[in-house]
Structures are given as structure tokens and as C-alpha cells.
């Protein structure tokens, strides 16, 4: 019973002092062929490689105010292109609060060593279970 209370109840400083945590809703993703929406060659190469490995990537997915280049929604993995002036720590912190894992990539490295990034994605997906039904 104590485990149930710790898992589903939360203490607050103001009234009401106990609040029930809602279980996260499963994400529902409609599977479509979205390769034509990839804007760069690196995105297209990564999209094709993930589709071959039976993942369903979504290009240009919006999470809060950020646009993710490629997202694996059921696994909550975001792939973002590294750019100058991008505050990576802030993005990682924001996405981790929402339960997302972030992988930053450089386009020229994707075209040369795409297997390196795909292996990181496979390792992350093996740790997690998909959050959709």
C-alpha cells in the first residue's frame, strides 16, 4: 500500500496537501511515409535507415516551442541538428523534464557515419519500452 501511495500521490505545500498523479497517456502515432518532408540530405538518410530498421520516425515534430528534426515518438527520442547559437543544455533539460531523450547530430557526420547514430538509437530503444499501445 505504501508503494502505491508513493507512486500515485504527491505532497504539496499548499492546500490540498496531497495530489494524485495521473498516469501518462499513451501516445498514438499514425504511420505515414513522410520522407518527402525531410529538408536536408542528412535527415533523409537517417529517415531511410530508421525505416529499414522498422522504426517509424517523424520529421519536424514540434515539442513545446522546439522543432525536432527527427523524432521517434513512441520511444520519446529526439534527434536535433547541431547549430551555432543552440543552447544544448537548456534543450536537454527541457526535454528530460518531459521524458524525452535527446541526440544531437552534425549533418556531415550523419552522411559519413550514420551507423554510429543508428546504434545509439537502438541502444536507447532497447532500454525503454514504447509508450504507445
PDB file of C-alpha atoms in Angstrom:
ATOM      1  CA  UNK A   1       0.000   0.000   0.000  1.00  0.00           C
ATOM      2  CA  UNK A   2       2.879   2.345   0.778  1.00  0.00           C
ATOM      3  CA  UNK A   3       4.359   1.796  -2.688  1.00  0.00           C
ATOM      4  CA  UNK A   4       1.019   2.734  -4.236  1.00  0.00           C
ATOM      5  CA  UNK A   5       0.872   5.949  -2.223  1.00  0.00           C
ATOM      6  CA  UNK A   6       4.437   6.909  -3.172  1.00  0.00           C
ATOM      7  CA  UNK A   7       3.835   6.133  -6.821  1.00  0.00           C
ATOM      8  CA  UNK A   8       0.467   7.829  -7.277  1.00  0.00           C
ATOM      9  CA  UNK A   9       0.399  10.531  -4.579  1.00  0.00           C
ATOM     10  CA  UNK A  10       2.422  13.722  -4.303  1.00  0.00           C
ATOM     11  CA  UNK A  11       2.806  16.136  -1.388  1.00  0.00           C
ATOM     12  CA  UNK A  12       2.255  19.843  -1.899  1.00  0.00           C
ATOM     13  CA  UNK A  13       2.960  22.853   0.297  1.00  0.00           C
ATOM     14  CA  UNK A  14      -0.452  24.409  -0.271  1.00  0.00           C
ATOM     15  CA  UNK A  15      -3.998  23.109   0.063  1.00  0.00           C
ATOM     16  CA  UNK A  16      -4.857  20.318  -0.942  1.00  0.00           C
ATOM     17  CA  UNK A  17      -1.730  18.837   0.592  1.00  0.00           C
ATOM     18  CA  UNK A  18      -1.963  15.541  -1.301  1.00  0.00           C
ATOM     19  CA  UNK A  19      -2.409  15.362  -5.043  1.00  0.00           C
ATOM     20  CA  UNK A  20      -2.996  12.280  -7.189  1.00  0.00           C
ATOM     21  CA  UNK A  21      -0.548  11.851 -10.063  1.00  0.00           C
ATOM     22  CA  UNK A  22      -2.147  10.920 -13.349  1.00  0.00           C
ATOM     23  CA  UNK A  23      -0.642   8.119 -15.333  1.00  0.00           C
ATOM     24  CA  UNK A  24       0.871   9.337 -18.608  1.00  0.00           C
ATOM     25  CA  UNK A  25      -1.381   8.916 -21.620  1.00  0.00           C
ATOM     26  CA  UNK A  26      -0.050   6.594 -24.305  1.00  0.00           C
ATOM     27  CA  UNK A  27       0.994   8.332 -27.477  1.00  0.00           C
ATOM     28  CA  UNK A  28      -0.844   7.443 -30.659  1.00  0.00           C
ATOM     29  CA  UNK A  29       1.133   7.794 -33.872  1.00  0.00           C
ATOM     30  CA  UNK A  30      -0.350   7.396 -37.314  1.00  0.00           C
ATOM     31  CA  UNK A  31       2.218   5.692 -39.501  1.00  0.00           C
ATOM     32  CA  UNK A  32       2.752   7.570 -42.743  1.00  0.00           C
ATOM     33  CA  UNK A  33       5.502   7.792 -45.310  1.00  0.00           C
ATOM     34  CA  UNK A  34       6.955  11.234 -44.539  1.00  0.00           C
ATOM     35  CA  UNK A  35      10.257  11.058 -46.371  1.00  0.00           C
ATOM     36  CA  UNK A  36       9.237  13.911 -48.674  1.00  0.00           C
ATOM     37  CA  UNK A  37       9.097  16.305 -45.689  1.00  0.00           C
ATOM     38  CA  UNK A  38      12.803  15.826 -44.887  1.00  0.00           C
ATOM     39  CA  UNK A  39      14.593  19.034 -45.816  1.00  0.00           C
ATOM     40  CA  UNK A  40      18.245  18.005 -45.797  1.00  0.00           C
ATOM     41  CA  UNK A  41      20.120  15.048 -47.194  1.00  0.00           C
ATOM     42  CA  UNK A  42      21.254  14.020 -43.696  1.00  0.00           C
ATOM     43  CA  UNK A  43      17.648  13.905 -42.448  1.00  0.00           C
ATOM     44  CA  UNK A  44      16.624  11.838 -45.459  1.00  0.00           C
ATOM     45  CA  UNK A  45      19.493   9.355 -44.976  1.00  0.00           C
ATOM     46  CA  UNK A  46      18.702   8.946 -41.278  1.00  0.00           C
ATOM     47  CA  UNK A  47      14.983   8.603 -42.006  1.00  0.00           C
ATOM     48  CA  UNK A  48      15.595   5.854 -44.576  1.00  0.00           C
ATOM     49  CA  UNK A  49      17.972   3.953 -42.291  1.00  0.00           C
ATOM     50  CA  UNK A  50      15.481   4.060 -39.399  1.00  0.00           C
ATOM     51  CA  UNK A  51      12.652   2.893 -41.680  1.00  0.00           C
ATOM     52  CA  UNK A  52      14.777  -0.048 -42.820  1.00  0.00           C
ATOM     53  CA  UNK A  53      15.263  -0.995 -39.162  1.00  0.00           C
ATOM     54  CA  UNK A  54      11.451  -0.932 -38.651  1.00  0.00           C
ATOM     55  CA  UNK A  55      11.274   2.315 -36.663  1.00  0.00           C
ATOM     56  CA  UNK A  56       8.726   4.985 -37.551  1.00  0.00           C
ATOM     57  CA  UNK A  57      10.464   8.372 -37.442  1.00  0.00           C
ATOM     58  CA  UNK A  58       8.533  11.625 -37.674  1.00  0.00           C
ATOM     59  CA  UNK A  59      10.402  14.539 -39.281  1.00  0.00           C
ATOM     60  CA  UNK A  60       9.934  18.096 -37.994  1.00  0.00           C
ATOM     61  CA  UNK A  61       7.946  17.224 -34.880  1.00  0.00           C
ATOM     62  CA  UNK A  62       7.107  20.084 -32.507  1.00  0.00           C
ATOM     63  CA  UNK A  63       7.679  19.642 -28.759  1.00  0.00           C
ATOM     64  CA  UNK A  64       6.707  22.760 -26.821  1.00  0.00           C
ATOM     65  CA  UNK A  65       8.485  25.577 -28.657  1.00  0.00           C
ATOM     66  CA  UNK A  66      11.227  23.432 -30.185  1.00  0.00           C
ATOM     67  CA  UNK A  67      11.087  21.736 -33.581  1.00  0.00           C
ATOM     68  CA  UNK A  68      12.844  18.369 -33.594  1.00  0.00           C
ATOM     69  CA  UNK A  69      14.429  17.329 -36.886  1.00  0.00           C
ATOM     70  CA  UNK A  70      13.509  13.650 -36.433  1.00  0.00           C
ATOM     71  CA  UNK A  71      11.521  12.170 -33.546  1.00  0.00           C
ATOM     72  CA  UNK A  72      10.769   8.598 -32.542  1.00  0.00           C
ATOM     73  CA  UNK A  73       7.561   9.398 -30.689  1.00  0.00           C
ATOM     74  CA  UNK A  74       6.754   6.031 -29.037  1.00  0.00           C
ATOM     75  CA  UNK A  75      10.287   5.843 -27.609  1.00  0.00           C
ATOM     76  CA  UNK A  76      10.477   9.581 -26.898  1.00  0.00           C
ATOM     77  CA  UNK A  77      13.789  10.066 -28.676  1.00  0.00           C
ATOM     78  CA  UNK A  78      14.529  13.402 -30.355  1.00  0.00           C
ATOM     79  CA  UNK A  79      17.287  13.899 -32.950  1.00  0.00           C
ATOM     80  CA  UNK A  80      18.295  17.542 -33.306  1.00  0.00           C
ATOM     81  CA  UNK A  81      20.822  19.045 -35.713  1.00  0.00           C
ATOM     82  CA  UNK A  82      23.652  20.923 -34.009  1.00  0.00           C
ATOM     83  CA  UNK A  83      23.811  24.582 -34.972  1.00  0.00           C
ATOM     84  CA  UNK A  84      25.723  27.599 -33.749  1.00  0.00           C
ATOM     85  CA  UNK A  85      23.915  29.520 -31.048  1.00  0.00           C
ATOM     86  CA  UNK A  86      21.868  26.493 -29.952  1.00  0.00           C
ATOM     87  CA  UNK A  87      21.685  26.188 -26.180  1.00  0.00           C
ATOM     88  CA  UNK A  88      22.036  22.419 -25.872  1.00  0.00           C
ATOM     89  CA  UNK A  89      21.927  22.296 -22.074  1.00  0.00           C
ATOM     90  CA  UNK A  90      18.629  24.171 -21.990  1.00  0.00           C
ATOM     91  CA  UNK A  91      17.110  21.896 -24.632  1.00  0.00           C
ATOM     92  CA  UNK A  92      18.279  18.719 -22.866  1.00  0.00           C
ATOM     93  CA  UNK A  93      16.927  19.949 -19.543  1.00  0.00           C
ATOM     94  CA  UNK A  94      13.562  20.882 -21.064  1.00  0.00           C
ATOM     95  CA  UNK A  95      13.208  17.581 -22.924  1.00  0.00           C
ATOM     96  CA  UNK A  96      14.286  15.482 -19.924  1.00  0.00           C
ATOM     97  CA  UNK A  97      11.501  17.078 -17.869  1.00  0.00           C
ATOM     98  CA  UNK A  98       9.038  15.850 -20.488  1.00  0.00           C
ATOM     99  CA  UNK A  99      10.598  12.368 -20.527  1.00  0.00           C
ATOM    100  CA  UNK A 100      12.439  12.664 -23.860  1.00  0.00           C
ATOM    101  CA  UNK A 101      15.994  11.604 -24.688  1.00  0.00           C
ATOM    102  CA  UNK A 102      17.952  13.929 -26.970  1.00  0.00           C
ATOM    103  CA  UNK A 103      20.655  13.093 -29.510  1.00  0.00           C
ATOM    104  CA  UNK A 104      22.423  15.984 -31.241  1.00  0.00           C
ATOM    105  CA  UNK A 105      23.991  15.316 -34.646  1.00  0.00           C
ATOM    106  CA  UNK A 106      26.015  17.095 -37.275  1.00  0.00           C
ATOM    107  CA  UNK A 107      24.827  16.609 -40.877  1.00  0.00           C
ATOM    108  CA  UNK A 108      28.234  15.811 -42.366  1.00  0.00           C
ATOM    109  CA  UNK A 109      28.806  13.097 -39.727  1.00  0.00           C
ATOM    110  CA  UNK A 110      25.428  11.503 -40.495  1.00  0.00           C
ATOM    111  CA  UNK A 111      26.342  11.192 -44.162  1.00  0.00           C
ATOM    112  CA  UNK A 112      29.714   9.605 -43.321  1.00  0.00           C
ATOM    113  CA  UNK A 113      28.922   7.528 -40.181  1.00  0.00           C
ATOM    114  CA  UNK A 114      25.168   7.009 -39.976  1.00  0.00           C
ATOM    115  CA  UNK A 115      25.631   3.585 -38.342  1.00  0.00           C
ATOM    116  CA  UNK A 116      27.114   5.319 -35.263  1.00  0.00           C
ATOM    117  CA  UNK A 117      23.917   7.297 -34.660  1.00  0.00           C
ATOM    118  CA  UNK A 118      21.652   4.372 -35.510  1.00  0.00           C
ATOM    119  CA  UNK A 119      23.482   2.226 -32.938  1.00  0.00           C
ATOM    120  CA  UNK A 120      22.917   4.911 -30.284  1.00  0.00           C
ATOM    121  CA  UNK A 121      19.212   4.968 -31.157  1.00  0.00           C
ATOM    122  CA  UNK A 122      18.976   1.173 -30.982  1.00  0.00           C
ATOM    123  CA  UNK A 123      20.703   1.201 -27.576  1.00  0.00           C
ATOM    124  CA  UNK A 124      18.220   3.803 -26.277  1.00  0.00           C
ATOM    125  CA  UNK A 125      15.205   1.910 -27.609  1.00  0.00           C
ATOM    126  CA  UNK A 126      16.362  -1.344 -26.022  1.00  0.00           C
ATOM    127  CA  UNK A 127      16.498   0.398 -22.627  1.00  0.00           C
ATOM    128  CA  UNK A 128      12.950   1.725 -22.975  1.00  0.00           C
ATOM    129  CA  UNK A 129       9.646   0.229 -23.908  1.00  0.00           C
ATOM    130  CA  UNK A 130       7.435   2.094 -26.383  1.00  0.00           C
ATOM    131  CA  UNK A 131       4.757   4.235 -24.768  1.00  0.00           C
ATOM    132  CA  UNK A 132       2.050   3.560 -27.313  1.00  0.00           C
ATOM    133  CA  UNK A 133      -0.488   0.738 -27.298  1.00  0.00           C
TER     134      UNK A 133
END
